[in-house]
CSV table of C-alpha atoms in Angstrom, one decimal:
chain,number,residue,atom,x,y,z
A,7,MET,CA,25.7,1.4,-9.1
A,8,MET,CA,22.7,4.0,-8.5
A,9,PHE,CA,21.8,3.5,-11.8
A,10,ALA,CA,22.0,0.0,-11.3
A,11,VAL,CA,19.2,0.0,-8.6
A,12,ALA,CA,17.5,2.5,-9.6
A,13,MET,CA,15.8,0.3,-12.0
A,14,THR,CA,14.6,-2.4,-8.4
A,15,PHE,CA,13.5,0.9,-6.5
A,16,ILE,CA,11.1,2.7,-9.2
A,17,ASP,CA,10.2,-1.2,-9.6
A,18,GLN,CA,8.6,-1.1,-5.9
A,19,THR,CA,5.9,1.1,-6.8
A,20,ILE,CA,5.7,1.7,-10.7
A,21,VAL,CA,3.0,-1.2,-10.8
A,22,SER,CA,0.7,0.4,-9.0
A,23,ILE,CA,-0.6,3.2,-11.0
A,24,ALA,CA,-1.1,1.0,-14.5
A,25,ALA,CA,-3.1,-1.3,-12.0
A,26,PRO,CA,-6.5,-0.1,-13.1
A,27,ASP,CA,-5.4,-0.7,-16.8
A,28,ILE,CA,-4.3,-4.5,-16.3
A,29,VAL,CA,-6.9,-5.7,-14.6
A,30,ARG,CA,-9.1,-4.5,-17.5
A,31,GLU,CA,-6.8,-6.1,-19.6
A,32,LEU,CA,-5.9,-9.4,-18.0
A,33,GLY,CA,-9.6,-10.0,-16.6
A,34,LEU,CA,-7.0,-10.4,-12.9
A,35,SER,CA,-9.2,-11.7,-10.0
A,36,SER,CA,-10.1,-8.2,-6.6
A,37,SER,CA,-6.4,-10.2,-5.1
A,38,GLY,CA,-4.5,-11.0,-7.7
A,39,MET,CA,-3.7,-7.7,-8.9
A,40,GLN,CA,-2.5,-7.1,-5.3
A,41,TRP,CA,-0.7,-9.9,-5.6
A,42,VAL,CA,1.1,-8.7,-8.3
A,43,VAL,CA,2.6,-5.8,-6.5
A,44,ASN,CA,3.8,-8.0,-3.6
A,45,ALA,CA,5.0,-10.6,-5.2
A,46,TYR,CA,7.9,-8.7,-5.9
A,47,LEU,CA,8.4,-7.0,-2.4
A,48,LEU,CA,8.3,-10.2,-1.0
A,49,ALA,CA,10.2,-12.5,-2.7
A,50,LEU,CA,12.9,-9.4,-2.6
A,51,ALA,CA,12.7,-9.8,1.3
A,52,ALA,CA,12.8,-13.5,1.3
A,53,PHE,CA,16.5,-13.9,-1.0
A,54,PHE,CA,17.5,-10.7,0.0
A,55,ALA,CA,20.1,-12.3,3.2
A,56,LEU,CA,20.6,-15.0,0.0
A,57,GLY,CA,22.2,-12.0,-2.5
A,58,GLY,CA,24.1,-10.6,0.6
A,59,ARG,CA,25.2,-13.8,1.7
A,60,LEU,CA,26.2,-14.6,-2.9
A,61,ALA,CA,27.9,-11.6,-3.1
A,62,ASP,CA,30.4,-12.1,-0.7
A,63,LEU,CA,31.7,-15.7,-1.6
A,64,TYR,CA,31.3,-15.3,-5.9
A,65,GLY,CA,32.1,-11.0,-6.3
A,66,PRO,CA,29.8,-8.0,-5.9
A,67,ARG,CA,30.5,-7.0,-9.9
A,68,ARG,CA,29.7,-10.7,-10.9
A,69,VAL,CA,26.8,-10.8,-9.0
A,70,VAL,CA,25.5,-7.5,-9.9
A,71,VAL,CA,25.7,-8.0,-14.0
A,72,VAL,CA,24.2,-11.1,-12.4
A,73,GLY,CA,20.3,-9.7,-11.1
A,74,THR,CA,20.3,-6.4,-13.9
A,75,LEU,CA,20.1,-9.6,-15.8
A,76,VAL,CA,18.0,-11.9,-14.1
A,77,PHE,CA,15.8,-8.5,-13.3
A,78,VAL,CA,15.6,-7.6,-17.2
A,79,ILE,CA,15.0,-10.7,-18.7
A,80,ALA,CA,11.9,-10.8,-16.1
A,81,SER,CA,11.1,-7.5,-17.2
A,82,VAL,CA,10.7,-8.1,-20.5
A,83,LEU,CA,8.5,-11.2,-19.5
A,84,CYS,CA,6.8,-8.9,-17.6
A,85,GLY,CA,5.5,-7.3,-20.5
A,86,CYS,CA,4.3,-9.4,-22.8
A,87,VAL,CA,2.1,-11.2,-20.1
A,88,PRO,CA,-0.8,-12.7,-22.6
A,89,SER,CA,-5.0,-12.6,-22.2
A,90,GLY,CA,-6.5,-15.5,-21.0
A,91,ASP,CA,-6.0,-18.1,-18.3
A,92,TYR,CA,-3.0,-17.4,-17.8
A,93,ALA,CA,-2.3,-14.2,-17.3
A,94,GLN,CA,-2.6,-13.7,-13.5
A,95,PRO,CA,0.0,-16.9,-12.4
A,96,TRP,CA,2.3,-15.6,-16.1
A,97,LEU,CA,2.6,-11.7,-13.7
A,98,ILE,CA,2.9,-13.4,-10.8
A,99,THR,CA,5.5,-15.4,-10.8
A,100,PHE,CA,7.5,-13.3,-13.7
A,101,ARG,CA,7.2,-10.1,-10.1
A,102,ALA,CA,8.4,-12.9,-7.9
A,103,VAL,CA,11.5,-13.1,-10.7
A,104,GLN,CA,12.2,-9.3,-10.4
A,105,GLY,CA,11.9,-9.7,-7.3
A,106,LEU,CA,14.9,-12.7,-7.1
A,107,GLY,CA,16.9,-10.0,-9.5
A,108,ALA,CA,16.4,-7.3,-7.2
A,109,ALA,CA,17.2,-9.4,-3.9
A,110,LEU,CA,20.8,-10.5,-6.0
A,111,LEU,CA,21.5,-7.0,-7.6
A,112,PHE,CA,20.9,-4.6,-4.2
A,113,PRO,CA,23.3,-5.7,-2.0
A,114,ALA,CA,25.9,-6.3,-4.4
A,115,ALA,CA,25.4,-2.2,-5.4
A,116,LEU,CA,26.1,-1.7,-2.1
A,117,ALA,CA,29.0,-4.3,-1.7
A,118,VAL,CA,30.6,-1.9,-3.8
A,119,VAL,CA,30.2,1.3,-2.8
A,120,VAL,CA,31.6,0.4,0.5
A,121,ALA,CA,34.7,-0.6,-1.0
A,122,VAL,CA,35.6,2.1,-3.1
A,123,PHE,CA,34.8,4.6,-0.4
A,124,PRO,CA,37.5,5.6,2.9
A,125,VAL,CA,36.0,5.1,6.4
A,126,GLU,CA,36.0,9.2,6.2
A,127,ARG,CA,33.5,9.4,3.7
A,128,ARG,CA,31.7,6.1,3.6
A,129,GLY,CA,28.8,7.7,5.8
A,130,ARG,CA,28.4,10.0,3.7
A,131,ALA,CA,28.3,7.8,0.7
A,132,LEU,CA,26.5,5.5,2.2
A,133,ALA,CA,23.1,7.9,3.5
A,134,LEU,CA,22.8,9.5,-0.4
A,135,PHE,CA,22.9,6.2,-1.7
A,136,PHE,CA,20.4,5.2,0.3
A,137,GLY,CA,18.1,8.4,0.5
A,138,ILE,CA,18.8,8.6,-3.4
A,139,SER,CA,17.4,4.8,-4.2
A,140,GLY,CA,14.5,5.7,-1.3
A,141,ALA,CA,13.1,9.1,-3.1
A,142,LEU,CA,13.1,6.5,-6.8
A,143,THR,CA,10.3,4.7,-5.2
A,144,ALA,CA,8.2,7.8,-5.0
A,145,VAL,CA,9.4,8.8,-8.9
A,146,GLY,CA,7.2,5.4,-9.4
A,147,PRO,CA,4.2,6.5,-9.7
A,148,LEU,CA,5.0,9.6,-11.8
A,149,LEU,CA,6.8,7.3,-13.8
A,150,GLY,CA,4.2,4.6,-14.7
A,151,GLY,CA,1.7,7.6,-14.9
A,152,TRP,CA,3.3,9.4,-18.0
A,153,LEU,CA,3.8,5.8,-19.8
A,154,THR,CA,0.8,4.9,-19.2
A,155,ALA,CA,-1.2,7.4,-20.3
A,156,SER,CA,1.1,8.0,-23.4
A,157,TRP,CA,2.6,4.8,-24.2
A,158,THR,CA,0.8,1.6,-22.5
A,159,TRP,CA,1.2,-0.4,-19.8
A,160,ARG,CA,3.7,-2.6,-21.0
A,161,ALA,CA,5.6,0.6,-21.1
A,162,VAL,CA,6.2,0.7,-17.0
A,163,PHE,CA,7.8,-2.9,-17.2
A,164,TRP,CA,10.0,-2.8,-20.8
A,165,VAL,CA,11.4,1.0,-19.3
A,166,ASN,CA,13.8,-1.2,-17.6
A,167,VAL,CA,15.3,-2.6,-20.9
A,168,PRO,CA,17.1,1.2,-21.9
A,169,VAL,CA,18.3,2.1,-17.7
A,170,ALA,CA,19.6,-2.1,-17.8
A,171,ILE,CA,21.4,-2.1,-21.0
A,172,ILE,CA,23.5,1.5,-19.5
A,173,ALA,CA,24.2,0.0,-15.6
A,174,LEU,CA,25.9,-3.0,-17.2
A,175,ILE,CA,27.8,-0.4,-19.7
A,176,LEU,CA,28.7,1.2,-16.4
A,177,THR,CA,29.4,-1.5,-14.5
A,178,ALA,CA,32.0,-2.1,-16.8
A,179,MET,CA,33.3,0.5,-17.3
A,180,ALA,CA,34.1,0.8,-13.7
A,181,HIS,CA,36.7,-1.6,-13.6
A,182,ILE,CA,34.8,-3.6,-10.4
A,183,ALA,CA,37.3,-5.9,-8.3
A,184,ASP,CA,35.5,-9.5,-7.1
A,185,ARG,CA,36.5,-9.6,-3.6
A,186,ARG,CA,35.8,-12.6,-2.3
A,187,ARG,CA,35.4,-13.5,1.5
A,188,ALA,CA,35.7,-17.5,2.4
A,189,GLY,CA,32.5,-19.6,3.5
A,190,THR,CA,29.8,-21.6,1.7
A,191,LEU,CA,26.0,-21.2,1.1
A,192,ASP,CA,23.5,-21.7,3.6
A,193,VAL,CA,20.8,-22.9,0.8
A,194,PRO,CA,19.2,-24.5,3.8
A,195,GLY,CA,18.7,-20.7,6.2
A,196,ALA,CA,17.9,-19.5,2.5
A,197,ALA,CA,14.6,-22.0,2.4
A,198,LEU,CA,13.6,-21.5,5.9
A,199,VAL,CA,13.6,-17.5,5.6
A,200,ALA,CA,11.9,-18.0,2.0
A,201,VAL,CA,9.5,-20.8,2.4
A,202,GLY,CA,8.4,-18.2,6.2
A,203,MET,CA,8.0,-15.4,4.7
A,204,GLY,CA,5.9,-16.4,2.0
A,205,LEU,CA,3.9,-18.3,3.9
A,206,SER,CA,3.3,-15.1,6.6
A,207,VAL,CA,2.3,-13.0,4.1
A,208,LEU,CA,0.6,-15.4,1.9
A,209,GLY,CA,-1.8,-15.4,5.3
A,210,PHE,CA,-2.3,-12.0,6.0
A,211,GLN,CA,-2.9,-11.1,2.0
A,212,GLN,CA,-5.9,-14.0,1.7
A,213,ALA,CA,-7.8,-13.3,5.7
A,214,TRP,CA,-9.9,-11.8,4.0
A,215,SER,CA,-11.4,-14.1,1.3
A,216,TRP,CA,-10.4,-16.5,3.4
A,217,GLY,CA,-12.2,-14.8,7.0
A,218,TRP,CA,-10.6,-15.1,9.9
A,219,SER,CA,-11.4,-17.3,11.5
A,220,SER,CA,-10.7,-19.8,8.3
A,221,TRP,CA,-8.0,-23.0,9.8
A,222,ALA,CA,-5.8,-21.5,6.4
A,223,THR,CA,-5.0,-18.2,7.4
A,224,TRP,CA,-3.8,-19.0,10.9
A,225,LEU,CA,-2.1,-21.8,9.3
A,226,CYS,CA,-0.1,-20.0,6.8
A,227,VAL,CA,0.3,-16.3,9.3
A,228,VAL,CA,1.2,-19.1,12.9
A,229,GLY,CA,3.3,-21.0,10.6
A,230,GLY,CA,5.3,-18.8,8.8
A,231,LEU,CA,5.8,-17.0,11.8
A,232,ALA,CA,6.8,-20.4,13.3
A,233,ILE,CA,9.5,-21.2,10.4
A,234,LEU,CA,11.4,-17.8,10.6
A,235,TYR,CA,12.1,-18.9,14.4
A,236,VAL,CA,13.3,-22.2,13.5
A,237,PHE,CA,15.1,-20.5,11.4
A,238,VAL,CA,16.5,-18.0,13.7
A,239,ARG,CA,16.9,-20.5,15.7
A,240,TYR,CA,19.1,-22.6,13.3
A,241,GLU,CA,21.0,-19.5,12.1
A,242,ARG,CA,22.6,-19.5,15.6
A,243,GLY,CA,24.6,-22.7,15.3
A,244,VAL,CA,25.3,-22.6,11.8
A,245,ARG,CA,29.3,-21.7,10.8
A,246,HIS,CA,28.5,-20.0,8.5
A,247,PRO,CA,25.5,-18.8,8.9
A,248,LEU,CA,22.8,-16.7,6.0
A,249,ILE,CA,22.5,-13.9,8.1
A,250,ASP,CA,24.8,-13.5,11.1
A,251,LEU,CA,22.7,-12.7,13.7
A,252,ARG,CA,25.5,-11.0,16.5
A,253,VAL,CA,25.0,-7.6,15.4
A,254,PHE,CA,21.6,-7.8,16.7
A,255,ARG,CA,23.4,-7.5,20.2
A,256,ASP,CA,23.5,-3.8,19.4
A,257,LYS,CA,20.8,-2.1,21.0
A,258,ALA,CA,20.8,0.6,18.5
A,259,PHE,CA,21.2,-1.6,15.7
A,260,ARG,CA,17.8,-3.1,16.8
A,261,VAL,CA,15.9,0.0,17.6
A,262,ASP,CA,17.2,1.3,14.1
A,263,THR,CA,15.7,-2.6,12.5
A,264,ALA,CA,12.8,-1.8,14.8
A,265,VAL,CA,11.9,1.7,13.3
A,266,LEU,CA,12.6,1.0,9.4
A,267,PHE,CA,9.6,-2.4,10.5
A,268,PHE,CA,7.8,0.3,11.5
A,269,ALA,CA,8.1,2.8,8.6
A,270,MET,CA,7.8,0.4,6.2
A,271,LEU,CA,4.4,-0.6,6.7
A,272,ALA,CA,3.0,2.3,5.6
A,273,PHE,CA,5.9,4.4,3.1
A,274,VAL,CA,5.0,0.9,-0.1
A,275,PRO,CA,1.9,0.8,0.5
A,276,VAL,CA,0.4,4.0,0.5
A,277,PHE,CA,1.9,4.4,-2.8
A,278,PHE,CA,-0.5,1.5,-4.2
A,279,PHE,CA,-4.0,2.4,-2.1
A,280,SER,CA,-3.5,6.5,-2.6
A,281,SER,CA,-3.3,5.8,-6.4
A,282,VAL,CA,-6.1,4.0,-5.9
A,283,TYR,CA,-7.9,6.1,-4.0
A,284,ALA,CA,-7.2,8.8,-6.4
A,285,GLN,CA,-8.5,6.9,-9.5
A,286,VAL,CA,-12.1,5.7,-7.2
A,287,SER,CA,-12.8,8.4,-5.4
A,288,LEU,CA,-11.0,11.0,-6.7
A,289,SER,CA,-12.0,10.0,-10.2
A,290,ALA,CA,-8.3,10.5,-11.7
A,291,SER,CA,-6.6,9.6,-14.7
A,292,PRO,CA,-3.4,7.7,-13.7
A,293,ASN,CA,-1.2,11.1,-14.5
A,294,GLN,CA,-3.2,13.5,-12.5
A,295,ALA,CA,-3.3,10.0,-9.9
A,296,ALA,CA,0.9,10.4,-10.0
A,297,LEU,CA,0.5,14.1,-9.6
A,298,PHE,CA,-1.4,13.4,-6.7
A,299,LEU,CA,1.8,11.3,-5.0
A,300,LEU,CA,4.1,13.6,-6.3
A,301,TYR,CA,3.1,15.7,-3.1
A,302,PHE,CA,4.2,12.9,-0.7
A,303,PHE,CA,7.3,12.8,-2.9
A,304,VAL,CA,8.3,16.7,-2.6
A,305,GLY,CA,8.3,16.5,2.0
A,306,PHE,CA,10.3,13.3,1.4
A,307,ALA,CA,13.4,14.4,-1.0
A,308,LEU,CA,13.0,17.7,1.5
A,309,ALA,CA,13.1,15.6,5.4
A,310,SER,CA,15.6,13.3,3.3
A,311,GLN,CA,18.2,15.9,3.2
A,312,TRP,CA,17.5,17.4,6.5
A,313,GLY,CA,17.3,14.0,8.3
A,314,GLY,CA,20.7,12.9,6.2
A,315,ARG,CA,22.3,16.8,8.2
A,316,ILE,CA,21.2,15.3,11.0
A,317,LEU,CA,22.3,11.9,11.4
A,318,ASP,CA,25.7,13.9,10.5
A,319,LYS,CA,25.6,16.3,13.3
A,320,ARG,CA,24.1,14.8,16.6
A,321,GLY,CA,23.4,10.5,15.3
A,322,ALA,CA,20.0,8.8,14.5
A,323,ARG,CA,18.3,9.4,17.2
A,324,PRO,CA,16.4,12.7,16.4
A,325,ALA,CA,16.0,12.4,12.9
A,326,LEU,CA,14.2,8.8,13.9
A,327,LYS,CA,12.3,10.8,16.3
A,328,ALA,CA,11.3,13.5,14.8
A,329,GLY,CA,10.6,11.4,11.5
A,330,THR,CA,8.0,9.0,13.9
A,331,ILE,CA,6.4,12.4,15.0
A,332,VAL,CA,5.9,13.8,12.3
A,333,GLY,CA,4.0,10.8,10.1
A,334,ALA,CA,1.7,9.4,12.5
A,335,VAL,CA,0.6,13.3,12.8
A,336,GLY,CA,0.4,13.8,8.3
A,337,PHE,CA,-1.0,9.9,7.6
A,338,ALA,CA,-3.9,11.0,10.6
A,339,LEU,CA,-4.8,14.1,9.1
A,340,TRP,CA,-4.3,13.1,5.4
A,341,ALA,CA,-6.6,10.4,6.1
A,342,ASN,CA,-9.4,12.9,8.4
A,343,LYS,CA,-9.8,14.4,4.4
A,344,LEU,CA,-10.3,12.0,2.3
A,345,THR,CA,-14.1,11.9,2.6
A,346,ASP,CA,-13.0,15.4,1.1
A,347,LEU,CA,-12.8,14.5,-2.3
A,348,SER,CA,-10.9,16.9,-3.5
A,349,MET,CA,-6.8,16.4,-4.0
A,350,HIS,CA,-6.1,20.0,-3.7
A,351,ASP,CA,-7.4,20.4,0.4
A,352,GLN,CA,-4.9,16.7,1.0
A,353,TRP,CA,-0.9,18.0,-0.4
A,354,PRO,CA,-0.4,19.4,2.9
A,355,TYR,CA,-1.2,16.6,4.5
A,356,ALA,CA,0.8,14.4,2.0
A,357,ALA,CA,3.8,16.1,1.6
A,358,LEU,CA,3.2,16.4,5.9
A,359,ALA,CA,3.6,11.7,6.0
A,360,GLY,CA,6.0,11.9,2.6
A,361,ALA,CA,8.6,14.3,4.9
A,362,GLY,CA,8.4,11.9,8.1
A,363,ILE,CA,9.1,9.0,6.1
A,364,GLY,CA,11.9,10.8,4.7
A,365,PHE,CA,13.6,11.9,7.8
A,366,ILE,CA,13.6,8.3,8.6
A,367,LEU,CA,14.4,5.8,6.2
A,368,ALA,CA,18.3,7.6,4.9
A,369,PRO,CA,19.1,8.1,8.5
A,370,ALA,CA,18.0,5.2,10.0
A,371,SER,CA,19.6,2.8,7.0
A,372,THR,CA,22.7,4.6,7.5
A,373,ASP,CA,23.3,3.8,11.0
A,374,ALA,CA,21.9,0.1,10.9
A,375,VAL,CA,24.8,-0.5,8.4
A,376,ASN,CA,27.9,1.7,10.7
A,377,ARG,CA,27.0,-0.8,13.3
A,378,ALA,CA,28.2,-3.9,11.6
A,379,ILE,CA,29.7,-6.6,13.8
A,380,GLY,CA,31.9,-8.8,12.4
A,381,ALA,CA,29.3,-9.2,9.9
A,382,SER,CA,30.1,-7.7,6.3
A,383,TYR,CA,27.6,-5.1,5.5
A,384,GLY,CA,26.2,-6.7,2.9
A,385,GLU,CA,25.2,-8.9,5.4
A,386,VAL,CA,23.7,-6.1,7.7
A,387,THR,CA,22.1,-4.8,4.5
A,388,GLY,CA,20.7,-8.0,4.1
A,389,ILE,CA,19.3,-7.7,7.5
A,390,THR,CA,17.1,-4.6,6.9
A,391,GLN,CA,16.4,-4.5,4.2
A,392,THR,CA,14.9,-8.2,4.1
A,393,VAL,CA,13.1,-6.5,7.3
A,394,ARG,CA,12.1,-3.1,5.3
A,395,ASN,CA,10.5,-5.6,2.1
A,396,TYR,CA,8.4,-7.7,5.0
A,397,ALA,CA,7.4,-4.7,6.6
A,398,ALA,CA,5.8,-3.4,2.6
A,399,SER,CA,4.5,-7.2,1.7
A,400,ILE,CA,3.0,-7.5,5.2
A,401,GLY,CA,0.9,-3.5,5.1
A,402,LEU,CA,0.3,-4.5,1.3
A,403,ALA,CA,-1.8,-7.8,2.7
A,404,VAL,CA,-3.1,-6.3,5.9
A,405,PHE,CA,-4.4,-2.7,4.4
A,406,GLY,CA,-5.7,-4.5,1.6
A,407,THR,CA,-7.8,-6.9,3.6
A,408,LEU,CA,-8.6,-4.1,5.9
A,409,LEU,CA,-9.9,-2.1,3.1
A,410,SER,CA,-11.1,-4.5,1.3
A,411,ARG,CA,-13.3,-5.4,5.0
A,412,ALA,CA,-14.6,-1.7,5.4
A,413,MET,CA,-15.6,-1.2,1.6
A,414,THR,CA,-17.5,-4.3,1.9
A,415,GLU,CA,-19.4,-3.3,4.9
A,416,ASN,CA,-19.9,0.5,3.9
A,417,VAL,CA,-21.5,-0.4,-0.2
A,418,THR,CA,-23.6,-3.1,2.0
A,419,ASP,CA,-25.2,0.0,4.4
A,420,THR,CA,-25.2,2.4,1.2
A,421,LEU,CA,-26.6,-0.5,-0.8
A,422,ARG,CA,-29.8,-1.1,1.9
A,423,ALA,CA,-30.7,2.8,2.7
A,424,LYS,CA,-31.4,1.8,-1.6
A,425,GLY,CA,-34.1,-0.3,-1.2
A,426,VAL,CA,-31.8,-3.6,-1.7
A,427,ALA,CA,-32.3,-7.0,0.4
A,428,PRO,CA,-29.5,-7.7,3.1
A,429,ALA,CA,-28.6,-10.5,1.9
A,430,THR,CA,-28.3,-9.3,-2.3
A,431,ALA,CA,-26.8,-6.4,-0.7
A,432,GLU,CA,-23.7,-7.7,1.0
A,433,GLN,CA,-23.7,-9.8,-1.7
A,434,VAL,CA,-23.5,-7.3,-5.0
A,435,ALA,CA,-21.1,-4.9,-2.5
A,436,ARG,CA,-18.3,-8.0,-2.5
A,437,GLY,CA,-18.5,-7.6,-5.9
A,438,ILE,CA,-18.0,-3.7,-6.0
A,439,THR,CA,-15.7,-4.2,-3.9
A,440,ASN,CA,-14.1,-6.7,-5.4
A,441,SER,CA,-14.0,-4.7,-8.9
A,442,VAL,CA,-12.5,-1.6,-6.8
A,443,SER,CA,-10.3,-2.7,-3.4
A,444,GLY,CA,-7.2,-4.4,-6.0
A,445,HIS,CA,-7.1,-1.8,-8.5
A,446,GLY,CA,-9.2,1.4,-9.5
A,447,ASP,CA,-12.3,0.3,-11.6
A,448,ALA,CA,-15.7,2.5,-10.4
A,449,THR,CA,-16.6,1.7,-13.7
A,450,PRO,CA,-21.2,1.5,-12.9
A,451,PRO,CA,-22.8,-2.1,-14.1
A,452,THR,CA,-25.0,-2.0,-16.4
A,453,GLY,CA,-28.9,-3.9,-16.3
A,454,THR,CA,-32.6,-3.3,-16.1
A,455,GLY,CA,-32.9,-4.4,-12.7
A,456,GLN,CA,-33.4,-2.9,-9.4
A,457,VAL,CA,-29.7,-3.8,-8.2
A,458,ALA,CA,-28.5,-2.6,-11.0
A,459,GLN,CA,-29.9,0.8,-11.1
A,460,ALA,CA,-30.1,1.2,-7.7
A,461,THR,CA,-25.7,-0.2,-8.2
A,462,ARG,CA,-25.8,3.2,-10.2
A,463,ASP,CA,-28.3,5.6,-8.5
A,464,ALA,CA,-25.3,5.1,-5.5
A,465,MET,CA,-22.2,5.3,-7.2
A,466,SER,CA,-21.0,8.9,-6.6
A,467,ALA,CA,-21.8,7.9,-2.4
A,468,ILE,CA,-19.7,4.2,-3.4
A,469,GLN,CA,-16.5,7.0,-4.3
A,470,VAL,CA,-17.4,7.9,-0.3
A,471,ASP,CA,-17.2,4.6,0.4
A,472,PHE,CA,-14.2,3.7,-1.6
A,473,ALA,CA,-12.6,6.9,0.5
A,474,GLN,CA,-13.6,6.1,3.8
A,475,ALA,CA,-12.7,2.4,3.7
A,476,ASN,CA,-9.3,4.1,3.0
A,477,GLN,CA,-9.2,6.7,6.1
A,478,TRP,CA,-9.3,2.9,8.1
A,479,VAL,CA,-5.2,2.3,5.7
A,480,PHE,CA,-4.4,5.9,6.8
A,481,TYR,CA,-5.3,5.5,10.1
A,482,GLY,CA,-3.3,2.1,10.8
A,483,MET,CA,-0.5,3.9,8.9
A,484,ALA,CA,-0.7,6.3,12.1
A,485,ILE,CA,-0.6,3.8,14.4
A,486,ALA,CA,2.5,2.0,13.2
A,487,LEU,CA,4.0,5.7,12.7
A,488,GLY,CA,3.6,6.5,16.6
A,489,LEU,CA,4.6,2.5,16.8
A,490,GLY,CA,8.0,3.2,15.6
A,491,PHE,CA,8.9,6.6,18.1
A,492,LEU,CA,8.0,3.9,21.0
A,493,CYS,CA,10.8,1.8,19.4
A,494,ALA,CA,12.8,5.4,17.9
A,495,VAL,CA,12.9,6.8,22.0
A,496,ARG,CA,15.0,3.4,23.5
A,497,HIS,CA,17.9,4.0,20.9
A,498,PRO,CA,20.5,5.2,22.7
A,499,GLY,CA,21.8,8.2,20.9
A,500,ASP,CA,24.9,7.3,20.2
A,501,ARG,CA,27.1,8.0,16.9
A,502,ALA,CA,28.6,5.0,14.8
A,503,VAL,CA,31.9,4.8,13.9
A,504,PRO,CA,31.8,2.6,10.6
A,505,LYS,CA,34.3,-0.2,10.8
A,506,ASP,CA,36.7,-0.3,7.9
A,507,GLN,CA,36.8,-4.8,7.5
A,508,ASP,CA,34.9,-4.4,3.9
A,509,ALA,CA,37.8,-2.3,2.5
A,510,PRO,CA,40.1,-3.0,-0.1
A,511,THR,CA,43.5,-3.2,0.6
A,512,PRO,CA,46.5,-1.8,-1.2
A,513,SER,CA,46.7,-4.6,-3.6
A,514,GLU,CA,43.2,-4.7,-4.2
């Protein structure tokens, strides 16, 4: 099952490194590349609870197989995207289908893991499952950089084919029992949560293009949140809800979920923004950008193991407090070093930021799942994973808007200092922002006019402008971890004991 879910976590970040090559070949818009990354996360968040419910109703083995097939077919189609006007909608659509496949696959795989481990070993097994699957998110940029540099960017999608084949073979060899639970599928609930999340993230994502004063921006944000509120009210009155909200009566579960939300505002987005920063401001190749992210991954991997031990000995609260503090400090110090334009000087702070996230993810996820009350483990995981992926989508959208706005203002000031008229400077600045904020293309403009020449002369300054704009993003991530700390201190500190309601009976 860990092999099966490897694809879903790697794909959260693998596309970030290949972004420059994708945009250059397909000619995507500035926000188009961010949507290629975000469509996957948004679909994963919107349909995760549905995947958990389907695993309960139809059996986890069957849903694992279906999810794997949906995921790998969508991956192949993403890699086969044609050039031209249909490229952007094609790629975004099938990235969303990938997210749907992952949403079916992951909760079903978790249900299998829960079923095959006895109660006394289940906590350790879940910690390992969440820790390794989280670490695989950091492998994405490394694998993406190597595939892009040595072959083609399309390989970042095609690499899922052999992994899926092996996963299906292993699933068949495991002889997993398809245990089913009684109930019905909550179709209206699934539709409400998907529409609510989609609308709200669309509003955050398009805020820079439409403007925060636009009625369309607020219609999407407020409308989406209102639909999510309706979803919560609706679920309370359904006999077989998509998400059993009774688990929120547990204070520790609420804290775990809140800390995960704030941590994920930074975790997945940091791979996208730091890889683009490395390629624009540091002029790094895809392979070099991937190695830049390796510092973050090393800190994450080491802290994940440490966090698991803290969880076993002292419960989740110490790990959550340590993680949010270390992460907030790491991101803040990292942000302060971005304008030095030196990859070597930044590695300690990248590792510190990664360590903060590593302390959080596995302990918070495991503690939350162990607090299942009446609901199945699949349903509880559906809640935490939905929150995680929704937060990642919001983080990409909000920080992307923040980056674009800061970048435009910085470049406008730089061009005005070079003698370009204010109105022209702002227009050119928006064009430059469009060319770099969604991907890593920092190619100097061609032409012989005054504006083109001034822009070429300012390219080194524009690299600094982009670094300064990214500082706002990384400081924002530090603030998110700081808010996570305020939640972590409210954790009651008790240790959850795994329930055994999902354990197989002797006949199974």
